[in-house]
Every structure is written in C-alpha cells, then in structure tokens.
mmCIF file of C-alpha atoms and ligand atoms in Angstrom:
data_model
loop_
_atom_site.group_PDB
_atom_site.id
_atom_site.type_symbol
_atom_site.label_atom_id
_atom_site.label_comp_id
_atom_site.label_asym_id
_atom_site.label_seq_id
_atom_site.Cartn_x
_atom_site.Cartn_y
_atom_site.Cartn_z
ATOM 1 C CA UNK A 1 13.886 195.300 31.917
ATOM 2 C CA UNK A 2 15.382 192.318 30.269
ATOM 3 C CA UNK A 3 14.084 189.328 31.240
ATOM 4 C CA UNK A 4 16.457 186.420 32.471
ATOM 5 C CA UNK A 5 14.718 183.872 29.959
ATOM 6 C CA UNK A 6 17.184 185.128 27.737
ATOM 7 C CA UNK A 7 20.115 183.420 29.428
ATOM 8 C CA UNK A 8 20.054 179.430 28.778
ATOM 9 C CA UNK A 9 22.339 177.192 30.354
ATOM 10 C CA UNK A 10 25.428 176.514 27.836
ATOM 11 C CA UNK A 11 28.755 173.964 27.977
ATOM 12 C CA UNK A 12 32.025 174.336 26.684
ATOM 13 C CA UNK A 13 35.460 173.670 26.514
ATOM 14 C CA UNK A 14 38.684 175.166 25.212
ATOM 15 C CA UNK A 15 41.776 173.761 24.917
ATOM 16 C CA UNK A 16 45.143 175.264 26.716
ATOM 17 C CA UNK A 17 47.753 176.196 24.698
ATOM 18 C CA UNK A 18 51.908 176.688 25.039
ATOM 19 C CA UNK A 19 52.935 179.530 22.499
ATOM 20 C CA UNK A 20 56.018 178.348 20.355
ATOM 21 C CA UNK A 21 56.562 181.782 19.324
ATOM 22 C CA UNK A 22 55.627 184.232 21.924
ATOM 23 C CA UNK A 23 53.348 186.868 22.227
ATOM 24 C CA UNK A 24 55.482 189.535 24.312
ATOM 25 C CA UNK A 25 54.070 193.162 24.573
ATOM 26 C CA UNK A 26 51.358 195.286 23.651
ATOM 27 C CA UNK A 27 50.204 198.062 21.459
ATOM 28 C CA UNK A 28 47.311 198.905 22.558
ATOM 29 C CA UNK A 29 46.494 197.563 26.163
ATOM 30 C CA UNK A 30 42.899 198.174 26.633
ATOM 31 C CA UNK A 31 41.876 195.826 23.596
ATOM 32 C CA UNK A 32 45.005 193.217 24.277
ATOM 33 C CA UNK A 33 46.513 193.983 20.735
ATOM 34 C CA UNK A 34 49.888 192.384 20.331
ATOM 35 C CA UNK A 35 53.051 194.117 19.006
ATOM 36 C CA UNK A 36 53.724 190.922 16.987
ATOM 37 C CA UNK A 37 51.950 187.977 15.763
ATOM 38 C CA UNK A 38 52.559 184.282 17.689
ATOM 39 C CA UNK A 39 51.965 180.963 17.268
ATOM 40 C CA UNK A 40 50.912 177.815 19.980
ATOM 41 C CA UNK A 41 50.357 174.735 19.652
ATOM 42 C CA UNK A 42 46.678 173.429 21.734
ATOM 43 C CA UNK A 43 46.843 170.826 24.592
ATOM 44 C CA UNK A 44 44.016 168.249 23.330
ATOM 45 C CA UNK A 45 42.417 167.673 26.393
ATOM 46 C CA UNK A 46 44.249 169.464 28.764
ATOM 47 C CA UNK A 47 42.285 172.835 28.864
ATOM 48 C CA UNK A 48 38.812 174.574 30.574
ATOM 49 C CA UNK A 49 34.795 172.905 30.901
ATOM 50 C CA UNK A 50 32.841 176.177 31.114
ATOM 51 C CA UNK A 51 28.992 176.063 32.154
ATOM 52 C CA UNK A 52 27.108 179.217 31.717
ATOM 53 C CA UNK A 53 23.260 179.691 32.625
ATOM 54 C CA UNK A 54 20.892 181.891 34.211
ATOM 55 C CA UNK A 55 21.310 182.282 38.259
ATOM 56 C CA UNK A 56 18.839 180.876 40.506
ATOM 57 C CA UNK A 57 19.644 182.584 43.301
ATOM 58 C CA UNK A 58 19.136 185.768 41.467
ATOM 59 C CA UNK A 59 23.074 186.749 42.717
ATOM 60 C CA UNK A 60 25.922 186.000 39.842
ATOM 61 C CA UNK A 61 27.756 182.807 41.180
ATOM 62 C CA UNK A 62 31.593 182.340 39.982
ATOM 63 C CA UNK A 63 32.205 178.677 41.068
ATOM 64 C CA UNK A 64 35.698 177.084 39.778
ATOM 65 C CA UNK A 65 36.808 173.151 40.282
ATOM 66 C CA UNK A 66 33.938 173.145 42.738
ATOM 67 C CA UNK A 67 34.409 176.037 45.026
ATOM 68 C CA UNK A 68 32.302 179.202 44.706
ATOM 69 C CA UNK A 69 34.216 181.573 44.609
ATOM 70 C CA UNK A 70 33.999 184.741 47.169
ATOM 71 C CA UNK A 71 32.708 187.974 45.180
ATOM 72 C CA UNK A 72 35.964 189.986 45.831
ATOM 73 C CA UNK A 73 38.204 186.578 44.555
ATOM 74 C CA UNK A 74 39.843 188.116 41.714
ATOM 75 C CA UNK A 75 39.407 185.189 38.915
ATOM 76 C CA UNK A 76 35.275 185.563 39.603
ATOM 77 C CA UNK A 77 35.788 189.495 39.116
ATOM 78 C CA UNK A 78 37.405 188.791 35.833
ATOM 79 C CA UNK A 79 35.233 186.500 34.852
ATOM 80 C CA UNK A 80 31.612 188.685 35.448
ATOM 81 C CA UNK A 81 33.838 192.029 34.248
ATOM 82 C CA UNK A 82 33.861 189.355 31.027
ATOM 83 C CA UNK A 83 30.532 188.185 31.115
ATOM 84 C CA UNK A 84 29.413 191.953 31.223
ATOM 85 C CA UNK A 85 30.508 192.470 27.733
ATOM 86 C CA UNK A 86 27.750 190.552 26.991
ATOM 87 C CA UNK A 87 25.167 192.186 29.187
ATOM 88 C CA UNK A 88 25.888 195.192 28.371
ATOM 89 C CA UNK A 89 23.587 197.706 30.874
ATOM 90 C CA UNK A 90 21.699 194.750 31.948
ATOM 91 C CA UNK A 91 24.284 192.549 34.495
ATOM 92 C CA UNK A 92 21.677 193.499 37.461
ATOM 93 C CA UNK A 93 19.042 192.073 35.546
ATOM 94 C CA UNK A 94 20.897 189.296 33.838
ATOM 95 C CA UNK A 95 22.421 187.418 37.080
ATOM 96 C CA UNK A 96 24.519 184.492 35.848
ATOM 97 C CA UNK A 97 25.984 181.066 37.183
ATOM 98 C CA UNK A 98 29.649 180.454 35.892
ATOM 99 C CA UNK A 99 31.236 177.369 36.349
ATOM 100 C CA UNK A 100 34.686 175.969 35.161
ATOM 101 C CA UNK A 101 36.719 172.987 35.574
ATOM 102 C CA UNK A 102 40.468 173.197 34.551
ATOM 103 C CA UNK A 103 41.676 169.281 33.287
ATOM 104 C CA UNK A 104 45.116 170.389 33.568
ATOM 105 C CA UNK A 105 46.285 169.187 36.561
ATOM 106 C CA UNK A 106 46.719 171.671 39.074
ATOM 107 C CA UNK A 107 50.401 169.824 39.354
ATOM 108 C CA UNK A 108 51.355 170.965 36.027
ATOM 109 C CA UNK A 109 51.361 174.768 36.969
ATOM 110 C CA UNK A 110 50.209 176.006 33.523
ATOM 111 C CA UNK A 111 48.521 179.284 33.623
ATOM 112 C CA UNK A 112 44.641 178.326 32.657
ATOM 113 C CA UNK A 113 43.772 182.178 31.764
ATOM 114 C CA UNK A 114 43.847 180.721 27.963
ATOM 115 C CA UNK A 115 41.632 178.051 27.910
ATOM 116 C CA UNK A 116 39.771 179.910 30.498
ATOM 117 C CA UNK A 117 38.672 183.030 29.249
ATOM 118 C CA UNK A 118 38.131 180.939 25.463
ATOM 119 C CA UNK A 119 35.928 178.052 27.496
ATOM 120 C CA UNK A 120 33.914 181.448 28.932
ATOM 121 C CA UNK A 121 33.343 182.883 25.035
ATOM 122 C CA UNK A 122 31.882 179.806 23.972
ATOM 123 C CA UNK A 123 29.977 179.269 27.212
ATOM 124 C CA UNK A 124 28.532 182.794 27.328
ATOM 125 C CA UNK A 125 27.562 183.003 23.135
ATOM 126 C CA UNK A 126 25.595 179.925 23.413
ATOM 127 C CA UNK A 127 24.459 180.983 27.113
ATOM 128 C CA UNK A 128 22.883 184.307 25.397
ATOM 129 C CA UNK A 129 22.536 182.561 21.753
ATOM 130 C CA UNK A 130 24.654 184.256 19.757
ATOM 131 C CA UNK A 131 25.869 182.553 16.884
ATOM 132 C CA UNK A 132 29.560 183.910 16.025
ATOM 133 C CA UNK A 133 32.154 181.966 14.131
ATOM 134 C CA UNK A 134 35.395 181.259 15.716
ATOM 135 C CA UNK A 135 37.067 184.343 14.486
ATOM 136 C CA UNK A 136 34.495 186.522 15.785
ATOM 137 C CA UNK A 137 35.313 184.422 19.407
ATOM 138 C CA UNK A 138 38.573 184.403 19.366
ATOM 139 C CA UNK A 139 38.725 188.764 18.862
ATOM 140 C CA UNK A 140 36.218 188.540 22.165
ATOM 141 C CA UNK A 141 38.363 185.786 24.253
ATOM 142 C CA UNK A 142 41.401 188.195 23.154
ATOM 143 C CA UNK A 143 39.903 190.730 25.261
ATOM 144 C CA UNK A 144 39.687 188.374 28.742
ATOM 145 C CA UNK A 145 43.444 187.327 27.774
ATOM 146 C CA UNK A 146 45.836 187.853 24.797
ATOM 147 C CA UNK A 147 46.339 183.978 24.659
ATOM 148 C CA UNK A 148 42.717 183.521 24.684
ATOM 149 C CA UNK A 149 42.689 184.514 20.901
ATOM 150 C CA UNK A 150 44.623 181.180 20.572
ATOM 151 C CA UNK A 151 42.733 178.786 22.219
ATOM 152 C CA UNK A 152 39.439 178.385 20.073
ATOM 153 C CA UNK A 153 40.881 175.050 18.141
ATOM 154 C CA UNK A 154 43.057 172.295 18.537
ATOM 155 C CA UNK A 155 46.674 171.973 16.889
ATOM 156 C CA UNK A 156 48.834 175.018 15.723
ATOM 157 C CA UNK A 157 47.232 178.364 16.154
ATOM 158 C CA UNK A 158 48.491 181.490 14.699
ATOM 159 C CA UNK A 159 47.070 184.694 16.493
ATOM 160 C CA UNK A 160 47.617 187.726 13.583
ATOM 161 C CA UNK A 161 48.843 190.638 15.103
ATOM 162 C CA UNK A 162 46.314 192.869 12.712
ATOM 163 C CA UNK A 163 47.370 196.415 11.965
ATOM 164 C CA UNK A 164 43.716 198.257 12.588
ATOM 165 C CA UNK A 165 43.459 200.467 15.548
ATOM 166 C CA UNK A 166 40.089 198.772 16.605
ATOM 167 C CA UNK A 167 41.501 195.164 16.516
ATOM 168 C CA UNK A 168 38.677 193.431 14.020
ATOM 169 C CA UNK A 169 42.076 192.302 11.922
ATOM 170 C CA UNK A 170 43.676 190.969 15.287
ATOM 171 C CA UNK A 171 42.798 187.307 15.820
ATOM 172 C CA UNK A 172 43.936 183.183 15.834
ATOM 173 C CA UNK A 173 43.416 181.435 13.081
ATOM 174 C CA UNK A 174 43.983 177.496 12.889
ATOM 175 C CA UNK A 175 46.880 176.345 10.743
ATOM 176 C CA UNK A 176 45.607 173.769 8.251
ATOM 177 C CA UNK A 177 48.722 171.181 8.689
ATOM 178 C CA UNK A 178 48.521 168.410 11.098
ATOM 179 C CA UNK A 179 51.741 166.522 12.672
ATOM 180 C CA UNK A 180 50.487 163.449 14.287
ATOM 181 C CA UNK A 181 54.352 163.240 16.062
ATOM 182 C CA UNK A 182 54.939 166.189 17.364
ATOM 183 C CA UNK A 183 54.890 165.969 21.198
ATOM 184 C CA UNK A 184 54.817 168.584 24.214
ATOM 185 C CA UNK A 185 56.290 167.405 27.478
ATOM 186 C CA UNK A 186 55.718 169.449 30.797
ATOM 187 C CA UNK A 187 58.043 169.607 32.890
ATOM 188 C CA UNK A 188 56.590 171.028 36.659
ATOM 189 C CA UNK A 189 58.757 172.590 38.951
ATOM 190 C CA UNK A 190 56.704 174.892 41.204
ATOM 191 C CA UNK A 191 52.963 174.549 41.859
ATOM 192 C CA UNK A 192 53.460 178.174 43.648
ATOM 193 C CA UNK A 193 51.644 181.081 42.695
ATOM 194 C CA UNK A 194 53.320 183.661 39.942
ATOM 195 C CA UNK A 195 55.740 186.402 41.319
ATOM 196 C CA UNK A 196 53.863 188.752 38.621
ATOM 197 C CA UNK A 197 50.975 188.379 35.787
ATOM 198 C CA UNK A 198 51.610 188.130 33.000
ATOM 199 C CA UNK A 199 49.783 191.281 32.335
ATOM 200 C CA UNK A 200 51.825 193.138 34.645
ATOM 201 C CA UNK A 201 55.161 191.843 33.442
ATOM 202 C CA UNK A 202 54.194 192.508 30.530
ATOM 203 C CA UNK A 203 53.767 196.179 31.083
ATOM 204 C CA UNK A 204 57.080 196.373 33.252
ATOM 205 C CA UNK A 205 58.966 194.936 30.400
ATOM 206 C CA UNK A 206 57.231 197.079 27.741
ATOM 207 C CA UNK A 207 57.791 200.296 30.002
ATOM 208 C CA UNK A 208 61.364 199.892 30.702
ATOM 209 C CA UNK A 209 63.144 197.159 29.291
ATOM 210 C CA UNK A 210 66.416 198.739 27.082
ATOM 211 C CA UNK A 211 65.934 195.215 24.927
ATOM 212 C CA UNK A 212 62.166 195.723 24.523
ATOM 213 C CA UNK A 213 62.640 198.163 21.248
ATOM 214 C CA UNK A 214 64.369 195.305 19.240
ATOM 215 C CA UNK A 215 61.705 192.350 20.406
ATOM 216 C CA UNK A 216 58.911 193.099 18.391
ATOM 217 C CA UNK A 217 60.740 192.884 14.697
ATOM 218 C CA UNK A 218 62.832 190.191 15.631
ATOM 219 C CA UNK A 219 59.563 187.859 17.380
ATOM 220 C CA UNK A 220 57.297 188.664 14.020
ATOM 221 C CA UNK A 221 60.695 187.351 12.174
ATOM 222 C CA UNK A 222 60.878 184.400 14.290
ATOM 223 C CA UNK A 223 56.429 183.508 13.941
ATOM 224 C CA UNK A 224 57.435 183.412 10.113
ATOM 225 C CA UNK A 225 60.361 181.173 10.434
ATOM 226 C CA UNK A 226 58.640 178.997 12.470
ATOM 227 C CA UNK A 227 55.508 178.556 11.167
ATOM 228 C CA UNK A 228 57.024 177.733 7.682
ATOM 229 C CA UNK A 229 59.062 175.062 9.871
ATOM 230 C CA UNK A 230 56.055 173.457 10.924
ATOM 231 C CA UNK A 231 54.542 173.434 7.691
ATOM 232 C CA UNK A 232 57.405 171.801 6.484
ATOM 233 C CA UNK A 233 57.964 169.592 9.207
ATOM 234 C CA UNK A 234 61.325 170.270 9.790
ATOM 235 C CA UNK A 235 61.677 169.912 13.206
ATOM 236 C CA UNK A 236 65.622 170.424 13.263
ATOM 237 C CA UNK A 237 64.689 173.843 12.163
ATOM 238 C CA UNK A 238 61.750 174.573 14.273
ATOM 239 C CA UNK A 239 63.137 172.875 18.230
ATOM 240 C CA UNK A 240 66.070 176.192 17.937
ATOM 241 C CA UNK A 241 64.196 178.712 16.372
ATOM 242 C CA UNK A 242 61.602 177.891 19.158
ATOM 243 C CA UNK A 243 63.730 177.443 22.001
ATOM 244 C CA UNK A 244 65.572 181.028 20.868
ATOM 245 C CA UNK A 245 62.048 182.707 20.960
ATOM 246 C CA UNK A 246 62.002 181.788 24.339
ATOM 247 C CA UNK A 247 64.900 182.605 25.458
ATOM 248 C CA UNK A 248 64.791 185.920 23.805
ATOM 249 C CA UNK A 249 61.617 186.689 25.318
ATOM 250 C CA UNK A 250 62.864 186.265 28.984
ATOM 251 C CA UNK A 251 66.494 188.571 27.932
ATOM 252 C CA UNK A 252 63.697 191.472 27.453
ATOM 253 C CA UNK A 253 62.222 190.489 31.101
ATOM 254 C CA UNK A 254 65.660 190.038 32.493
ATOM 255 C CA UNK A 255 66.645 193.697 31.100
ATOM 256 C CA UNK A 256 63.804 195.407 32.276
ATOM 257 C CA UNK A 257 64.278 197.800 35.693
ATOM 258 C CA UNK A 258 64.189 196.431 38.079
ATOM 259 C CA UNK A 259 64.160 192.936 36.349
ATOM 260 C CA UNK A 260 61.907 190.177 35.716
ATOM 261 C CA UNK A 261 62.906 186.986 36.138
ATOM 262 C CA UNK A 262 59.838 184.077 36.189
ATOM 263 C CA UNK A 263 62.683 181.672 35.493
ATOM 264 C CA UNK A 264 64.192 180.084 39.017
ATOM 265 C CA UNK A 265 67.577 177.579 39.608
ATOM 266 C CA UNK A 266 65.501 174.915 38.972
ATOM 267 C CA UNK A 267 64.214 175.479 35.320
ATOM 268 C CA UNK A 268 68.099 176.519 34.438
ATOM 269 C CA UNK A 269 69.104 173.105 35.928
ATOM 270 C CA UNK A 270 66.078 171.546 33.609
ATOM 271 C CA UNK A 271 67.972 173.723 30.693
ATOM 272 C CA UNK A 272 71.534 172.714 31.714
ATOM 273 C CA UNK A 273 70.333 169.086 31.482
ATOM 274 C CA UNK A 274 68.495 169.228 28.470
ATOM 275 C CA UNK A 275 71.394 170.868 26.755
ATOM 276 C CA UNK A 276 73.956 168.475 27.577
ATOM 277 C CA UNK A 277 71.094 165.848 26.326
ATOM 278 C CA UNK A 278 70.977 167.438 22.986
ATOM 279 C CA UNK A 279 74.825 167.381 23.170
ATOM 280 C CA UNK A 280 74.437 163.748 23.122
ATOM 281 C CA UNK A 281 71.759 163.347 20.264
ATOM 282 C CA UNK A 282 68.189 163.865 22.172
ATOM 283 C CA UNK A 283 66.495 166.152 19.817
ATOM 284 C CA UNK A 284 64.248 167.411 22.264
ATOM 285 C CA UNK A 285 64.046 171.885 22.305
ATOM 286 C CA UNK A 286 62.576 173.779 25.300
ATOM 287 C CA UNK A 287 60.126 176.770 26.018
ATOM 288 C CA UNK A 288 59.157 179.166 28.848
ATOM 289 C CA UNK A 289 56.329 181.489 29.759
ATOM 290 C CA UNK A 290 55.438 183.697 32.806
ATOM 291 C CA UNK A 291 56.485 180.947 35.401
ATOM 292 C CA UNK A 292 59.472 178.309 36.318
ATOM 293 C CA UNK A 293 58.439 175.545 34.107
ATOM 294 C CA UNK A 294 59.587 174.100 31.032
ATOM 295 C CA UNK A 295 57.845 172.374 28.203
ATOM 296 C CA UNK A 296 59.687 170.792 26.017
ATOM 297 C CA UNK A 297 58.887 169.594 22.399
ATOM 298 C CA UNK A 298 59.978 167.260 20.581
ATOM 299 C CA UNK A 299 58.874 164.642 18.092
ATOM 300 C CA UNK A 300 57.568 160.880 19.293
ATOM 301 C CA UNK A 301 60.338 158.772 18.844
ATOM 302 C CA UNK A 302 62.293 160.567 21.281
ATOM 303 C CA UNK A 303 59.521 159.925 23.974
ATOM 304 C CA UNK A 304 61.774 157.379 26.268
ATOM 305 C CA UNK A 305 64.734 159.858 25.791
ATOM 306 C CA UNK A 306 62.336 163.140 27.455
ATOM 307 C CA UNK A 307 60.882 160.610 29.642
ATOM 308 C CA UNK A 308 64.028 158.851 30.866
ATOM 309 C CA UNK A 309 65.653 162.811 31.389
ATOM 310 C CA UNK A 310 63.222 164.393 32.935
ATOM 311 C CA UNK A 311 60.889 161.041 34.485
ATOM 312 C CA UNK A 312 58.711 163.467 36.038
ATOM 313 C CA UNK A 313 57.194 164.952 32.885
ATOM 314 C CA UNK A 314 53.768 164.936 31.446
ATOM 315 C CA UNK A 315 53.712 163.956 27.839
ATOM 316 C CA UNK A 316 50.581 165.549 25.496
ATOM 317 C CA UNK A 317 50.287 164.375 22.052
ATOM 318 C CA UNK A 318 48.167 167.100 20.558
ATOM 319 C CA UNK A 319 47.117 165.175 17.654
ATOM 320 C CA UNK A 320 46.483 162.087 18.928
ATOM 321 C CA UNK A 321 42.980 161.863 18.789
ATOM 322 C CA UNK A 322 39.947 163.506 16.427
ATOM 323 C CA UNK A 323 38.908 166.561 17.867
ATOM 324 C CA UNK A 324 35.622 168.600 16.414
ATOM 325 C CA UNK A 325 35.956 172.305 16.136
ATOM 326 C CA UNK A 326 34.596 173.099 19.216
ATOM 327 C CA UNK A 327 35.240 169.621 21.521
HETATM 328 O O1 PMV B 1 47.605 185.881 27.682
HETATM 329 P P1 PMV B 1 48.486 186.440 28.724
HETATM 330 O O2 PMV B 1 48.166 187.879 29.019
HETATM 331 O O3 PMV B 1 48.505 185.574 29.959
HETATM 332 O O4 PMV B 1 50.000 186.451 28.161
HETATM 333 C C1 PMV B 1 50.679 185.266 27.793
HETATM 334 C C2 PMV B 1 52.133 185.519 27.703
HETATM 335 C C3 PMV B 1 53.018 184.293 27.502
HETATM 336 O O5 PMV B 1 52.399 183.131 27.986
HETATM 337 C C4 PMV B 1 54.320 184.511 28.275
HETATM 338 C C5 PMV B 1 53.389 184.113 26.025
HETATM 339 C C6 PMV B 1 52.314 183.577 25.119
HETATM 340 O O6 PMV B 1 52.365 183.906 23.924
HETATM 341 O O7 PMV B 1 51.463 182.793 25.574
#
C-alpha cells in the first residue's frame, strides 16, 4: 500500500489566459487534441493559487475560494478525476486536500478552467515531487482543459496543434517577444452561469456545424498571421486579424443545429459601439469565447479612449511587471 508520506503539501499559481486566435474543435477528444494550433495572451495576475497536500481527514477535500466543495459538485469531481492521473491505482490510499483561489474577480465572468486545471499541474507535481519541465505540464494540464496547455507562462502562448496520434507533439510553448504596451480590457456583461461548456459546444459545433469543415484551415492560417503580427508589433495588423478569428469562430457556433449562440444583445451592443469607435480613430479590436463578454485589446495609449467607451472595463497590462516562470 502506498504510504501517504509521499504526498507533501505544494503551492502554485497559473495565470488565465484570453486566446487571440482560437482553439475551436477537436481531433481527438479523449486527449483534448486541437484541430488547429492557437495563440493567448496570459493575464499577469489575474489567474488560479492551487494548494495541494496530503488529507488529514483521510477523505479527499476539494475546497475552492473557501468553500469545500460537496463530493458530487462537479468542479471537485474534475479536479480528483485530475488528481487521479497522478495516483494512478492508489487514490484510496493517497487521499488529498485541494485548494484554489481564483484572483479574477468573480465580476469579470472569465471561465477559470485555464488557470485552473494549469495551477492543479503544478500543485499536484510538486505535491507528489515530480520534477517535469513546463512542456511536459502543459501536455498534462491539456488533458484537465484544452486551454490549460496555455496557461503555464506569462505573455503570448502558442499551444502547437502536434500531428502524433498520442499528443507528446501537442503543447504551449512561450513566445520569446515581449510588448510592454499591449493591453487587454474586460469588458463584463453577465456574471450568469454558461448556457453550454465549452466542451459541449464544442462537440455540437464539431458534430453538426455546415461551417465547421472550413474552420480548421482557415484558424491555423489565421495563428500564423497573427503570431508574425505580434512579433512584429504591428498591431494594425494583428486588432482585425484577431477580432476576425473571433468572429469566425462564433459563425461555426451560430451554424451549427440547432445553434450556438454564447453571444447575447448586450455584447453586440459592446461590438456596435466599439465599431463606430474605431470609425472614429480608437484603435481598440475585440474578442469572444464561450460566454457574453468582450475583451478588447488594444495598445496603452488608447487606455482613456477603452476606458472612457466602455467605463466599466477592467484593464490588464500583461507585461507590466517581472514575472518568474512559474510566479
Ligand atoms: O479549454 P476549453 O475546453 O474551455 O476551451 C476553450 C475554448 C475557447 O475559450 C472558446 C477558445 C480558446 O482558445 O480559449
């Protein structure tokens, strides 16, 4: 019987991240592989503290933002279905205490399954003192949630789409290019809870979406185009390109039978305003995901522009501090 010494307690944290070309269907479900390769951008300090240790109590404990959570809650199933891929065979004898804290406020209705199930790799390799590189985490975190694979470091993150049919080749890597201006601004319109997961709308689109077929050439086009915007810092290139990801990735959604809409009146009134904005020289580009906000980016001297649109916004400057590896 393995012996519960082998558990030590172990912090972490992993930043969020907002995909600025989208990761949109799968090929192989069971291991999260992606039909294309995407790119986010990390949310500093907006993300996930994990703790992971041994259980007193002898009984695993799923606590999140101080409540423990009841054993049928579907986040702590997710979580210990997780942790068993690390207790293989053992989870009876291997009872563990999870505990996370999201520091994105609960206001700004960004899906924490990112920085979540990434905060829970690094929590549960140091827990059982493993010592894997952030590639090796990131092909593990990929399996709790696609953008997982993203959320290991801070600034632009490409996740590789990988070709192999066991997914060793399928993983983020950081982008070596810093931009100290760019800027991500989130704009909250509904704290509610999603119509659909992500997983499941996923699935839905994949399954029966006429405008699914097309996606997956035209979104690895579109991770090229942008990333060599960002390198380049063009951002007059890289605010449409992104923006058109977006928006393409909602058409499949829309298409799909019956359809998918996680967009709501409110985010096209966001959209309707922006655009005019842009109309009138804000150079400030929008992006959605599996929910009603919007995020827009945009670069820092178009701050009180964003700000004086949309006053409600929360404004994230991803590079605007030093951040270690793993902070
Ligand atoms: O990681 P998941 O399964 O929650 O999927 C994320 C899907 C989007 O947020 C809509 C796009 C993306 O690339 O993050």
């Amino acid at each position: 019987m393995a012996d519960v010494s082998e558990v030590r307690s172990f912090d972490a944290y992993a930043p969020s991240n907002i995909a600025l070309s989208k990761y949109w269907g799968k090929r192989d479900a069971r291991r999260n592989l992606p039909t294309n390769s995407s790119i986010s951008i990390s949310l500093a300090d907006w993300g996930s503290h994990t703790t992971v240790g041994p259980a007193p109590s002898g009984r695993d404990v799923v606590s999140h933002n101080g409540d423990i959570l009841a054993s049928d809650d579907s986040f702590a199933r997710r979580a210990l279905q997780f942790a068993d891929l690390f207790r293989a065979g053992r989870s009876s004898d291997l009872p563990l205490s999870i505990t996370t804290r999201n520091t994105i406020p609960t206001a700004a209705g960004l899906a924490s399954s990112a920085s979540g199930f990434a905060a829970l790799t690094r929590a549960l390799c140091g827990a059982f003192g493993l010592d894997l590189d952030e590639t090796d985490m990131s092909r593990i975190a990929r399996l709790g949630s696609g953008s997982a694979a993203r959320s290991l470091w801070h600034g632009f993150v490409r996740w590789n789409k990988g070709d192999r049919a066991d997914g060793l080749d399928s993983y983020g890597e950081r982008l070596d290019l810093d931009w100290p201006a760019f800027r991500i601004a989130i704009v909250a319109l509904d704290k509610g809870p999603k119509p659909q997961s992500s997983r499941d709308g996923m699935n839905h689109t994949t399954q029966t979406s006429p405008l699914f077929p097309p996606w997956p050439a035209q979104a690895e086009q579109d991770c090229k185009a942008i990333e060599a915007a960002i390198a380049a810092q063009a951002f007059d290139d890289l605010g449409p390109l992104v923006e058109a990801n977006a928006l393409g990735m909602h058409a499949t959604m829309m298409a799909a039978r019956p359809p998918l809409c996680y967009l709501t009146g409110e985010t096209w009134t966001v959209l309707h305003r922006l655009w005019q904005a842009r109309a009138d020289g804000v150079a400030a580009y929008a992006t959605m995901d599996a929910g009603p906000n919007v995020k827009l980016i945009f670069l820092e001297d178009s701050t009180d522009d964003v700000l004086t649109l949309f006053p409600q916004a929360s404004v994230i400057a991803p590079f605007g501090q030093e951040f270690g590896p793993g902070s």
